[in-house]
Short mmCIF file of C-alpha atoms and ligand atoms in Angstrom, two decimals:
data_model
loop_
_atom_site.label_atom_id
_atom_site.label_comp_id
_atom_site.label_asym_id
_atom_site.label_seq_id
_atom_site.Cartn_x
_atom_site.Cartn_y
_atom_site.Cartn_z
CA UNK A 1 0.00 0.00 0.00
CA UNK A 2 1.43 3.38 -0.91
CA UNK A 3 0.88 5.94 1.79
CA UNK A 4 -0.78 9.28 1.13
CA UNK A 5 2.02 11.09 2.91
CA UNK A 6 5.22 10.48 4.83
CA UNK A 7 4.47 10.51 8.54
CA UNK A 8 7.94 11.78 9.46
CA UNK A 9 7.56 14.77 7.12
CA UNK A 10 4.02 15.53 8.11
CA UNK A 11 4.89 15.72 11.83
CA UNK A 12 8.44 17.06 11.52
CA UNK A 13 7.47 20.10 13.60
CA UNK A 14 6.13 18.01 16.49
CA UNK A 15 3.13 16.13 17.76
CA UNK A 16 1.33 18.87 19.68
CA UNK A 17 -1.33 21.05 18.04
CA UNK A 18 -1.80 24.26 19.97
CA UNK A 19 -3.42 27.45 18.71
CA UNK A 20 -3.55 26.16 15.13
CA UNK A 21 0.12 25.09 14.92
CA UNK A 22 2.08 21.87 15.17
CA UNK A 23 4.69 22.22 17.90
CA UNK A 24 7.19 19.95 19.64
CA UNK A 25 6.47 18.87 23.21
CA UNK A 26 8.58 20.26 26.05
CA UNK A 27 8.58 17.37 28.54
CA UNK A 28 12.07 16.25 27.62
CA UNK A 29 10.77 12.72 27.16
CA UNK A 30 10.27 11.02 23.81
CA UNK A 31 7.90 8.34 22.63
CA UNK A 32 7.97 6.04 19.62
CA UNK A 33 4.75 5.35 17.76
CA UNK A 34 5.21 1.71 16.78
CA UNK A 35 3.53 -0.10 13.90
CA UNK A 36 2.18 -3.15 15.77
CA UNK A 37 2.20 -5.22 12.61
CA UNK A 38 5.99 -5.03 12.38
CA UNK A 39 7.29 -3.66 15.66
CA UNK A 40 8.99 -0.81 13.77
CA UNK A 41 8.95 2.83 14.85
CA UNK A 42 6.72 5.06 12.72
CA UNK A 43 7.52 8.35 14.44
CA UNK A 44 9.54 9.44 17.44
CA UNK A 45 8.17 12.57 19.09
CA UNK A 46 8.58 14.61 22.23
CA UNK A 47 5.73 14.15 24.69
CA UNK A 48 3.74 17.05 26.05
CA UNK A 49 4.65 18.27 29.51
CA UNK A 50 2.60 20.39 31.86
CA UNK A 51 3.70 23.61 30.15
CA UNK A 52 2.30 22.37 26.85
CA UNK A 53 -1.00 21.62 28.56
CA UNK A 54 -1.01 25.14 30.03
CA UNK A 55 -0.36 26.61 26.57
CA UNK A 56 -3.15 24.54 25.00
CA UNK A 57 -5.63 25.49 27.71
CA UNK A 58 -4.57 29.13 27.26
CA UNK A 59 -5.21 28.91 23.51
CA UNK A 60 -8.61 27.30 24.10
CA UNK A 61 -9.51 29.95 26.66
CA UNK A 62 -8.56 32.76 24.31
CA UNK A 63 -10.67 31.22 21.51
CA UNK A 64 -13.74 30.69 23.69
CA UNK A 65 -15.40 34.14 23.55
CA UNK A 66 -15.28 34.29 19.75
CA UNK A 67 -16.36 30.69 19.17
CA UNK A 68 -19.13 30.63 21.78
CA UNK A 69 -20.30 34.01 20.49
CA UNK A 70 -20.61 32.77 16.89
CA UNK A 71 -24.16 32.05 15.81
CA UNK A 72 -25.28 28.43 15.64
CA UNK A 73 -25.48 28.89 11.87
CA UNK A 74 -21.83 30.03 11.71
CA UNK A 75 -20.67 27.06 13.77
CA UNK A 76 -22.79 24.77 11.65
CA UNK A 77 -21.27 26.14 8.42
CA UNK A 78 -17.76 25.59 9.78
CA UNK A 79 -18.59 22.01 10.75
CA UNK A 80 -20.10 21.31 7.33
CA UNK A 81 -16.83 22.50 5.75
CA UNK A 82 -14.95 20.34 8.27
CA UNK A 83 -16.94 17.26 7.22
CA UNK A 84 -16.07 18.00 3.59
CA UNK A 85 -12.32 18.35 4.33
CA UNK A 86 -12.35 15.09 6.30
CA UNK A 87 -14.06 13.33 3.37
CA UNK A 88 -11.47 14.71 0.91
CA UNK A 89 -8.66 13.35 3.11
CA UNK A 90 -10.32 9.99 3.75
CA UNK A 91 -7.47 7.94 2.28
CA UNK A 92 -4.82 9.69 4.38
CA UNK A 93 -6.88 9.20 7.54
CA UNK A 94 -7.45 5.51 6.79
CA UNK A 95 -3.76 5.01 6.08
CA UNK A 96 -2.58 6.72 9.27
CA UNK A 97 -5.18 4.96 11.42
CA UNK A 98 -4.16 1.54 10.12
CA UNK A 99 -0.47 2.36 10.45
CA UNK A 100 -0.60 3.41 14.10
CA UNK A 101 -3.21 0.84 15.25
CA UNK A 102 -2.59 -2.14 12.96
CA UNK A 103 -6.26 -2.09 11.90
CA UNK A 104 -7.07 -3.85 8.63
CA UNK A 105 -7.35 -1.16 5.98
CA UNK A 106 -10.88 -2.29 5.13
CA UNK A 107 -11.96 -1.50 8.70
CA UNK A 108 -10.35 1.96 8.67
CA UNK A 109 -11.75 2.69 5.22
CA UNK A 110 -15.26 1.35 5.73
CA UNK A 111 -15.87 2.07 9.41
CA UNK A 112 -13.54 4.49 11.20
CA UNK A 113 -13.24 7.17 8.54
CA UNK A 114 -16.82 7.28 7.16
CA UNK A 115 -18.15 7.14 10.71
CA UNK A 116 -16.07 10.19 11.55
CA UNK A 117 -17.20 12.12 8.46
CA UNK A 118 -20.81 11.27 9.28
CA UNK A 119 -20.34 12.46 12.86
CA UNK A 120 -19.03 15.79 11.62
CA UNK A 121 -22.00 16.14 9.26
CA UNK A 122 -24.42 15.19 12.05
CA UNK A 123 -23.02 17.75 14.50
CA UNK A 124 -22.99 20.40 11.77
CA UNK A 125 -26.77 19.97 11.61
CA UNK A 126 -27.28 19.45 15.32
CA UNK A 127 -25.44 22.72 16.14
CA UNK A 128 -28.57 24.55 14.97
CA UNK A 129 -30.94 22.49 17.10
CA UNK A 130 -29.90 23.00 20.71
CA UNK A 131 -33.12 22.55 22.64
CA UNK A 132 -34.61 24.10 25.76
CA UNK A 133 -38.04 24.12 27.38
CA UNK A 134 -40.69 26.45 26.01
CA UNK A 135 -40.79 29.94 27.51
CA UNK A 136 -43.93 30.40 29.59
CA UNK A 137 -45.61 32.35 32.44
CA UNK A 138 -45.53 29.60 35.07
CA UNK A 139 -46.77 31.79 37.95
CA UNK A 140 -48.59 34.37 35.86
CA UNK A 141 -46.30 37.24 36.96
CA UNK A 142 -43.08 36.21 35.25
CA UNK A 143 -41.91 34.89 31.92
CA UNK A 144 -39.38 32.08 32.30
CA UNK A 145 -37.16 30.65 29.63
CA UNK A 146 -34.11 28.46 29.45
CA UNK A 147 -30.86 29.38 27.77
CA UNK A 148 -28.61 26.48 26.82
CA UNK A 149 -25.05 27.79 26.93
CA UNK A 150 -21.57 26.59 26.18
CA UNK A 151 -19.58 25.93 29.33
CA UNK A 152 -16.00 26.90 28.43
CA UNK A 153 -12.78 24.95 27.93
CA UNK A 154 -13.31 21.18 27.88
CA UNK A 155 -10.42 18.81 28.65
CA UNK A 156 -10.83 15.41 26.97
CA UNK A 157 -8.79 12.24 27.20
CA UNK A 158 -9.07 9.41 24.67
CA UNK A 159 -7.89 5.78 24.36
CA UNK A 160 -5.94 4.06 21.57
CA UNK A 161 -8.49 1.62 20.20
CA UNK A 162 -10.40 3.98 17.86
CA UNK A 163 -8.23 7.11 18.00
CA UNK A 164 -9.93 8.96 15.15
CA UNK A 165 -13.49 8.16 16.17
CA UNK A 166 -12.77 8.88 19.82
CA UNK A 167 -11.33 12.28 18.88
CA UNK A 168 -14.45 12.95 16.79
CA UNK A 169 -16.84 11.82 19.52
CA UNK A 170 -15.16 14.07 22.07
CA UNK A 171 -14.46 17.12 19.95
CA UNK A 172 -17.51 17.46 17.71
CA UNK A 173 -20.35 17.82 20.24
CA UNK A 174 -18.19 20.06 22.41
CA UNK A 175 -17.37 22.52 19.63
CA UNK A 176 -20.82 22.28 18.00
CA UNK A 177 -22.22 23.56 21.31
CA UNK A 178 -19.75 26.48 21.34
CA UNK A 179 -17.04 25.16 23.66
CA UNK A 180 -13.34 25.03 22.95
CA UNK A 181 -11.33 21.93 23.71
CA UNK A 182 -7.98 20.38 24.57
CA UNK A 183 -7.83 16.68 23.73
CA UNK A 184 -5.15 14.33 24.97
CA UNK A 185 -5.04 11.24 22.76
CA UNK A 186 -3.29 8.08 23.88
CA UNK A 187 0.49 8.36 23.53
CA UNK A 188 0.51 5.28 21.25
CA UNK A 189 -1.87 6.72 18.66
CA UNK A 190 -1.88 10.52 18.29
CA UNK A 191 -1.54 10.76 14.48
CA UNK A 192 -5.17 10.93 13.40
CA UNK A 193 -6.18 13.22 16.29
CA UNK A 194 -3.52 15.68 15.13
CA UNK A 195 -4.69 15.34 11.51
CA UNK A 196 -8.28 15.87 12.67
CA UNK A 197 -7.33 19.16 14.33
CA UNK A 198 -5.35 20.22 11.25
CA UNK A 199 -8.35 19.47 9.04
CA UNK A 200 -10.49 21.66 11.30
CA UNK A 201 -8.08 24.54 10.72
CA UNK A 202 -8.22 23.94 6.96
CA UNK A 203 -12.00 24.11 7.20
CA UNK A 204 -11.79 27.54 8.81
CA UNK A 205 -12.46 26.61 12.43
CA UNK A 206 -10.53 29.32 14.33
CA UNK A 207 -7.15 28.65 15.91
CA UNK A 208 -7.40 27.55 19.52
CA UNK A 209 -10.89 26.02 19.23
CA UNK A 210 -9.38 22.51 18.92
CA UNK A 211 -6.03 21.73 20.54
CA UNK A 212 -4.24 18.40 20.89
CA UNK A 213 -1.65 17.62 23.57
CA UNK A 214 0.07 14.28 23.25
CA UNK A 215 1.56 13.29 26.54
CA UNK A 216 1.64 10.64 29.22
CA UNK A 217 -1.50 10.03 31.26
CA UNK A 218 0.14 10.68 34.63
CA UNK A 219 1.75 13.92 33.52
CA UNK A 220 -0.21 15.66 30.73
CA UNK A 221 -3.45 13.80 31.46
CA UNK A 222 -3.62 14.53 35.17
CA UNK A 223 -2.51 18.13 34.63
CA UNK A 224 -5.31 18.63 32.10
CA UNK A 225 -7.95 17.11 34.37
CA UNK A 226 -6.86 19.21 37.35
CA UNK A 227 -6.35 22.46 35.39
CA UNK A 228 -8.26 25.34 37.01
CA UNK A 229 -9.26 26.84 33.64
CA UNK A 230 -10.80 23.58 32.39
CA UNK A 231 -14.49 23.42 33.30
CA UNK A 232 -15.27 19.90 32.20
CA UNK A 233 -13.47 16.57 31.85
CA UNK A 234 -14.61 14.11 29.24
CA UNK A 235 -12.75 10.81 29.48
CA UNK A 236 -12.88 7.58 27.50
CA UNK A 237 -10.71 4.74 28.69
CA UNK A 238 -10.48 2.02 31.28
CA UNK A 239 -12.56 1.99 34.45
CA UNK A 240 -9.41 1.95 36.59
CA UNK A 241 -8.04 5.17 35.07
CA UNK A 242 -11.55 6.64 35.00
CA UNK A 243 -11.69 6.37 38.78
CA UNK A 244 -8.44 8.32 39.12
CA UNK A 245 -9.68 10.94 36.64
CA UNK A 246 -12.92 11.24 38.63
CA UNK A 247 -11.00 11.88 41.86
CA UNK A 248 -9.02 14.74 40.32
CA UNK A 249 -12.02 16.22 38.51
CA UNK A 250 -14.12 16.07 41.66
CA UNK A 251 -11.43 17.82 43.69
CA UNK A 252 -11.60 20.74 41.26
CA UNK A 253 -15.46 20.61 40.95
CA UNK A 254 -15.57 19.81 37.26
CA UNK A 255 -18.41 18.53 35.18
CA UNK A 256 -17.54 14.93 34.35
CA UNK A 257 -18.32 12.56 31.51
CA UNK A 258 -16.88 9.03 31.74
CA UNK A 259 -16.97 6.40 28.98
CA UNK A 260 -15.30 3.39 30.56
CA UNK A 261 -14.73 -0.30 30.06
CA UNK A 262 -17.19 -2.94 28.90
CA UNK A 263 -17.77 -6.69 28.95
CA UNK A 264 -20.70 -7.02 26.59
CA UNK A 265 -22.95 -10.09 26.88
CA UNK A 266 -24.35 -11.79 23.78
CA UNK A 267 -27.47 -13.73 24.76
CA UNK A 268 -28.71 -16.43 22.36
CA UNK A 269 -32.20 -17.79 23.12
CA UNK A 270 -33.17 -21.23 21.85
CA UNK A 271 -35.44 -19.90 19.07
CA UNK A 272 -32.64 -17.77 17.55
CA UNK A 273 -31.45 -18.05 13.96
CA UNK A 274 -28.29 -20.05 14.71
CA UNK A 275 -26.42 -18.99 11.56
CA UNK A 276 -27.12 -15.32 12.26
CA UNK A 277 -26.01 -15.69 15.89
CA UNK A 278 -22.81 -17.49 14.90
CA UNK A 279 -21.88 -14.86 12.31
CA UNK A 280 -22.84 -12.08 14.72
CA UNK A 281 -20.71 -13.57 17.50
CA UNK A 282 -17.59 -13.91 15.36
CA UNK A 283 -17.89 -10.43 13.84
CA UNK A 284 -18.98 -8.86 17.12
CA UNK A 285 -16.14 -10.36 19.13
CA UNK A 286 -13.33 -9.88 16.61
CA UNK A 287 -14.03 -6.34 15.41
CA UNK A 288 -10.91 -4.24 15.82
CA UNK A 289 -9.15 -7.41 17.02
CA UNK A 290 -11.53 -7.44 19.97
CA UNK A 291 -10.24 -4.07 21.19
CA UNK A 292 -13.69 -2.56 21.20
CA UNK A 293 -15.44 -1.54 24.41
CA UNK A 294 -18.76 -2.87 23.03
CA UNK A 295 -17.34 -6.08 21.53
CA UNK A 296 -19.19 -9.30 22.27
CA UNK A 297 -17.13 -10.95 25.01
CA UNK A 298 -19.50 -13.31 26.84
CA UNK A 299 -21.86 -15.45 24.76
CA UNK A 300 -24.65 -17.04 26.81
CA UNK A 301 -26.36 -19.71 24.73
CA UNK A 302 -29.55 -21.53 25.74
CA UNK A 303 -28.84 -25.23 26.19
CA UNK A 304 -30.54 -26.64 23.03
CA UNK A 305 -28.29 -24.49 20.76
CA UNK A 306 -25.15 -24.57 22.87
CA UNK A 307 -23.13 -27.40 21.28
CA UNK A 308 -23.91 -26.31 17.72
CA UNK A 309 -23.04 -22.71 18.56
CA UNK A 310 -19.64 -23.66 20.04
CA UNK A 311 -18.86 -25.88 17.04
CA UNK A 312 -19.90 -23.32 14.41
CA UNK A 313 -18.27 -20.31 16.07
CA UNK A 314 -14.97 -22.19 16.37
CA UNK A 315 -15.17 -23.25 12.72
CA UNK A 316 -15.94 -19.72 11.52
CA UNK A 317 -13.17 -18.21 13.69
CA UNK A 318 -10.70 -20.55 12.01
CA UNK A 319 -11.55 -19.05 8.60
CA UNK A 320 -10.72 -15.49 9.68
CA UNK A 321 -7.60 -14.32 7.81
CA UNK A 322 -4.89 -12.76 9.96
CA UNK A 323 -2.55 -10.62 7.95
CA UNK A 324 -0.70 -7.46 7.15
CA UNK A 325 -3.05 -4.50 7.80
CA UNK A 326 -2.69 -2.99 4.32
CA UNK A 327 -3.55 -6.20 2.45
CA UNK A 328 -7.09 -6.01 1.10
CA UNK A 329 -7.69 -9.63 2.09
CA UNK A 330 -6.77 -9.17 5.76
CA UNK A 331 -9.67 -9.69 8.15
CA UNK A 332 -7.80 -9.41 11.43
CA UNK A 333 -4.80 -7.26 12.24
CA UNK A 334 -2.47 -7.32 15.23
CA UNK A 335 -3.33 -6.00 18.66
CA UNK A 336 -2.26 -2.46 19.46
CA UNK A 337 1.09 -3.51 20.95
CA UNK A 338 3.15 -6.49 21.91
CA UNK A 339 2.44 -5.69 25.55
CA UNK A 340 -1.31 -5.86 24.91
CA UNK A 341 -0.89 -9.13 23.00
CA UNK A 342 1.06 -10.60 25.92
CA UNK A 343 -1.61 -9.40 28.36
CA UNK A 344 -4.32 -11.14 26.32
CA UNK A 345 -2.23 -14.31 25.99
CA UNK A 346 -1.73 -14.36 29.77
CA UNK A 347 -5.53 -14.31 30.32
CA UNK A 348 -5.86 -17.31 28.01
CA UNK A 349 -2.96 -19.20 29.61
CA UNK A 350 -4.48 -18.75 33.06
CA UNK A 351 -7.87 -19.87 31.69
CA UNK A 352 -6.37 -23.20 30.60
CA UNK A 353 -6.29 -24.05 34.31
CA UNK A 354 -10.06 -23.80 34.73
CA UNK A 355 -11.64 -23.80 31.27
CA UNK A 356 -11.30 -25.23 27.75
CA UNK A 357 -9.69 -23.35 24.86
CA UNK A 358 -11.79 -24.54 21.92
CA UNK A 359 -9.81 -22.76 19.22
CA UNK A 360 -7.00 -20.21 19.01
CA UNK A 361 -5.05 -19.48 22.15
CA UNK A 362 -1.76 -18.74 20.41
CA UNK A 363 0.19 -16.21 18.40
CA UNK A 364 0.77 -17.10 14.76
CA UNK A 365 4.31 -17.67 13.54
CA UNK A 366 5.74 -17.35 10.02
CA UNK A 367 5.43 -13.95 8.34
CA UNK A 368 3.40 -12.60 11.25
CA UNK A 369 5.82 -13.59 14.01
CA UNK A 370 7.20 -10.05 14.47
CA UNK A 371 3.78 -8.44 14.83
CA UNK A 372 1.50 -8.29 17.87
CA UNK A 373 -0.86 -10.90 16.43
CA UNK A 374 -3.05 -13.37 18.30
CA UNK A 375 -5.38 -15.96 16.85
CA UNK A 376 -9.16 -15.67 17.33
CA UNK A 377 -9.89 -17.57 20.51
CA UNK A 378 -12.98 -19.28 21.86
CA UNK A 379 -13.10 -20.40 25.49
CA UNK A 380 -15.76 -22.74 26.88
CA UNK A 381 -16.48 -24.30 30.29
CA UNK A 382 -15.42 -21.25 32.29
CA UNK A 383 -17.35 -20.50 35.47
CA UNK A 384 -19.42 -17.31 35.63
CA UNK A 385 -17.20 -15.91 38.39
CA UNK A 386 -13.94 -16.69 36.57
CA UNK A 387 -11.54 -14.03 35.38
CA UNK A 388 -12.24 -14.46 31.65
CA UNK A 389 -15.96 -13.94 32.23
CA UNK A 390 -15.67 -10.99 34.63
CA UNK A 391 -12.65 -8.96 33.42
CA UNK A 392 -12.15 -6.91 30.30
CA UNK A 393 -9.60 -8.82 28.16
CA UNK A 394 -9.63 -6.40 25.18
CA UNK A 395 -8.46 -8.89 22.60
CA UNK A 396 -9.87 -11.43 20.09
CA UNK A 397 -11.27 -13.72 22.78
CA UNK A 398 -14.88 -14.86 23.17
CA UNK A 399 -16.08 -16.87 26.17
CA UNK A 400 -19.18 -19.05 25.76
CA UNK A 401 -21.43 -20.34 28.56
CA UNK A 402 -24.74 -22.27 28.52
CA UNK A 403 -27.98 -21.29 30.29
CA UNK A 404 -31.33 -23.02 30.81
CA UNK A 405 -34.13 -20.56 31.55
CA UNK A 406 -34.69 -17.06 30.17
CA UNK A 407 -34.45 -15.70 33.73
CA UNK A 408 -31.02 -17.27 34.09
CA UNK A 409 -29.77 -15.92 30.74
CA UNK A 410 -30.71 -12.37 31.62
CA UNK A 411 -29.35 -12.65 35.16
CA UNK A 412 -25.99 -13.92 33.86
CA UNK A 413 -25.86 -11.13 31.28
CA UNK A 414 -26.24 -8.57 34.09
CA UNK A 415 -23.71 -10.27 36.35
CA UNK A 416 -20.56 -8.18 35.84
CA UNK A 417 -19.71 -4.68 37.06
CA UNK A 418 -20.01 -3.33 33.50
CA UNK A 419 -23.02 -2.13 31.49
CA UNK A 420 -21.95 -0.63 28.18
CA UNK A 421 -23.59 -2.80 25.52
CA UNK A 422 -25.34 -6.15 25.02
CA UNK A 423 -27.25 -8.11 22.42
CA UNK A 424 -30.18 -10.54 22.47
CA UNK A 425 -30.74 -13.12 19.73
CA UNK A 426 -34.29 -14.39 19.31
CA UNK A 427 -37.19 -14.46 16.86
CA UNK A 428 -39.71 -14.03 19.68
CA UNK A 429 -40.90 -10.46 20.07
CA UNK A 430 -41.75 -10.91 23.75
CA UNK A 431 -38.36 -12.36 24.62
CA UNK A 432 -36.64 -9.56 22.72
CA UNK A 433 -38.71 -6.93 24.44
CA UNK A 434 -37.98 -8.42 27.86
CA UNK A 435 -34.24 -8.60 27.16
CA UNK A 436 -34.06 -4.97 26.01
CA UNK A 437 -35.95 -3.92 29.15
CA UNK A 438 -34.05 -5.98 31.71
CA UNK A 439 -30.46 -6.00 30.48
CA UNK A 440 -28.62 -3.18 32.20
CA UNK A 441 -26.58 -1.59 29.44
CA UNK A 442 -26.45 1.68 27.55
CA UNK A 443 -27.20 -0.12 24.28
CA UNK A 444 -29.04 -3.39 23.62
CA UNK A 445 -29.10 -4.73 20.07
CA UNK A 446 -31.61 -7.33 18.93
CA UNK A 447 -30.27 -9.82 16.37
CA UNK A 448 -27.14 -7.76 15.73
CA UNK A 449 -24.12 -6.59 17.69
CA UNK A 450 -21.85 -3.55 17.03
CA UNK A 451 -23.57 -1.07 14.64
CA UNK A 452 -23.53 2.50 15.89
CA UNK A 453 -25.18 5.65 14.56
CA UNK A 454 -24.36 9.34 14.85
CA UNK A 455 -28.00 10.02 15.75
CA UNK A 456 -28.08 7.57 18.67
CA UNK A 457 -26.43 7.91 22.09
CA UNK A 458 -23.45 5.80 23.12
CA UNK A 459 -22.63 5.50 26.80
CA UNK A 460 -22.58 3.20 29.77
CA UNK A 461 -24.54 2.03 32.76
CA UNK A 462 -22.89 0.84 36.01
CA UNK A 463 -19.05 0.73 36.00
CA UNK A 464 -19.05 1.56 32.27
CA UNK A 465 -19.53 5.20 33.23
CA UNK A 466 -22.06 7.94 32.64
CA UNK A 467 -22.83 10.54 30.01
CA UNK A 468 -23.43 10.07 26.31
CA UNK A 469 -21.28 10.39 23.20
CA UNK A 470 -22.83 11.13 19.80
CA UNK A 471 -26.50 12.10 19.24
CA UNK A 472 -28.32 15.16 20.51
CA UNK A 473 -27.99 13.68 24.03
CA UNK A 474 -24.29 14.58 24.04
CA UNK A 475 -25.30 18.24 24.23
CA UNK A 476 -26.49 17.55 27.77
CA UNK A 477 -22.84 16.97 28.64
CA UNK A 478 -21.38 19.93 26.80
CA UNK A 479 -23.89 22.66 27.66
CA UNK A 480 -25.26 24.19 30.82
CA UNK A 481 -28.82 25.43 31.19
CA UNK A 482 -29.67 28.78 32.66
CA UNK A 483 -33.08 29.81 33.92
CA UNK A 484 -33.87 33.38 32.84
CA UNK A 485 -36.88 35.00 34.54
CA UNK A 486 -38.52 38.30 33.57
CA UNK A 487 -40.92 40.15 35.84
CA UNK A 488 -44.13 41.02 34.01
CA UNK A 489 -45.90 43.10 36.67
CA UNK A 490 -43.73 46.24 36.49
CA UNK A 491 -44.67 47.10 40.09
CA UNK A 492 -42.12 48.21 42.71
CA UNK A 493 -43.74 46.36 45.62
CA UNK A 494 -44.16 42.77 44.61
CA UNK A 495 -46.68 40.62 46.37
CA UNK A 496 -44.05 38.20 47.69
CA UNK A 497 -42.08 40.98 49.46
CA UNK A 498 -44.50 40.78 52.40
CA UNK A 499 -42.80 37.58 53.50
CA UNK A 500 -39.72 39.73 54.19
CA UNK A 501 -41.15 43.09 55.34
CA UNK A 502 -44.53 44.70 56.13
CA UNK A 503 -48.07 43.33 56.06
CA UNK A 504 -50.48 42.73 53.23
P1 LIG B 601 -6.52 3.74 29.52
O1 LIG B 601 -7.54 4.00 30.58
O2 LIG B 601 -5.28 3.05 29.90
O3 LIG B 601 -6.07 5.13 28.86
C1 LIG B 601 -7.01 6.01 28.30
C2 LIG B 601 -6.39 7.40 28.25
O4 LIG B 601 -6.16 7.84 29.58
C3 LIG B 601 -5.04 7.49 27.54
O5 LIG B 601 -5.00 8.69 26.80
C4 LIG B 601 -4.05 7.54 28.69
O6 LIG B 601 -2.85 8.21 28.38
C5 LIG B 601 -4.84 8.34 29.71
N1 LIG B 601 -4.42 8.16 31.11
C6 LIG B 601 -3.77 7.10 31.66
N2 LIG B 601 -3.56 7.33 32.97
C7 LIG B 601 -4.07 8.56 33.25
C8 LIG B 601 -4.16 9.35 34.42
N3 LIG B 601 -3.66 8.93 35.60
N4 LIG B 601 -4.76 10.56 34.34
C9 LIG B 601 -5.28 11.00 33.18
N5 LIG B 601 -5.22 10.29 32.02
C10 LIG B 601 -4.63 9.08 32.06
O7 LIG B 601 -7.31 3.00 28.35
P2 LIG B 601 -6.71 2.43 27.00
O8 LIG B 601 -5.91 1.22 27.35
O9 LIG B 601 -6.08 3.53 26.22
O10 LIG B 601 -8.06 2.01 26.21
C11 LIG B 601 -8.75 0.86 26.47
C12 LIG B 601 -9.88 1.11 27.45
O11 LIG B 601 -10.76 2.11 26.97
C13 LIG B 601 -10.75 -0.11 27.64
O12 LIG B 601 -11.05 -0.26 29.02
C14 LIG B 601 -12.01 0.21 26.85
O13 LIG B 601 -13.17 -0.46 27.25
C15 LIG B 601 -12.11 1.67 27.07
N6 LIG B 601 -12.96 2.29 26.04
C16 LIG B 601 -14.21 2.68 26.38
C17 LIG B 601 -15.04 3.25 25.42
C18 LIG B 601 -16.44 3.69 25.76
O14 LIG B 601 -17.07 4.32 24.92
N7 LIG B 601 -16.95 3.37 26.93
C19 LIG B 601 -14.57 3.43 24.11
C20 LIG B 601 -13.28 3.02 23.81
C21 LIG B 601 -12.46 2.45 24.79
#
């Protein structure tokens, strides 16, 4: 695959984007972005230190009055132009995303990039539709109305699994609502977040509205969350880091939006279309090499279908083609890093002591030996309270368990700390309806698993966090509502004053 640009040239000036310019970091520490398919360095850059975060917050603060004061129509126009620039650069974005993450190019091209363009187009429209309650005379003497206002400088932190989409999900609703933002992408994968901010500048979004600081979580991340000029923290990442972020944000009384880990159940009732469930389970568990917070991770299959499901899922997993990310025929790329691959492999090795590895459970050799690859893995006979059922593995590993009654299937689905996403597989309307009502998750699919839409909210229940990405609901996070009340009586001595002085 020929690349659209040379990464080294494109980021020669640095990997921070502050006030509309690429700049080097000033932490004194460097980081290598590594292509996980080969283990080779793609770019060495200087990480952001606290001074870079201060500069980015300063740029965002300076840009806030102008951007929040623009009309919704002006912000909408800018976001429409932004969507067009992103679409023009689709090949470059897909290339860079696959290079830094190891994603198969067909996934970047058909999912990550068009999803991002669609998000920009959605928020361009939504910018003109911020809603409030109707103005009315609730007590007869006053007119009340609600203003929905931007809140200021937002500090966002994103993970490495979908760097471009995570940048889009954080940045677009915030700026559509009139805020300015500083985003810290994961150190491993900053390229497409930087390109996203550059594309915004090309589209005419003013300097300082979108800033990117690429630094370590403990240094740049914590400094951003605790910064006194940042009014809101929006974080996507693991539940463990989310707890730390919440502590710092709470200490500085910030508005908080947390999109955390997941351990999505995939519940197959005995009337389900077996072929559909099998295909859904393999696609839903292996998307993005299983590094997807909504990926199917725990399949609960009602006893009559259980054996056939295990057999057919294992057989289909064995047909999935591992390969070099830029080959058109590659279905599954490497994990994000060798460390993540080893972490996943360690989960599977420990599981051998208490469960059965039906297929997979190893790294491929041959041409793929240098990359962070791991074969699609199916684990059966694990207990509900075992590690592989309860913990987020974040790799191409599906665990399958049987259940007998519908009550049991739903109870098992709800039996982890997480609640991000789930699916129910059945042809029975009443079963489907019950599952969507009783499964505690921010999204429940029926007879599918994974599709997302710009118009619909994405966010967790329970330890998967709170707040919504995408959709008009995300404006709840990125705006504050103000009650404005006008007196209509025009009298100096209001009736209610007698409660404070004088008689009627
Ligand atoms: P992570 O929690 O390790 O890191 C996420 C981000 O937080 C990174 O930018 C990292 O540098 C930063 N960070 C680390 N320590 C920090 C600290 N002390 N203070 C501030 N920032 C800090 O997560 P990851 O490994 O990058 O991503 C995988 C995780 O993200 C999984 O748990 C996955 O489920 C979750 N995720 C959730 C969603 C969702 O929508 N709920 C979406 C994608 C990923």
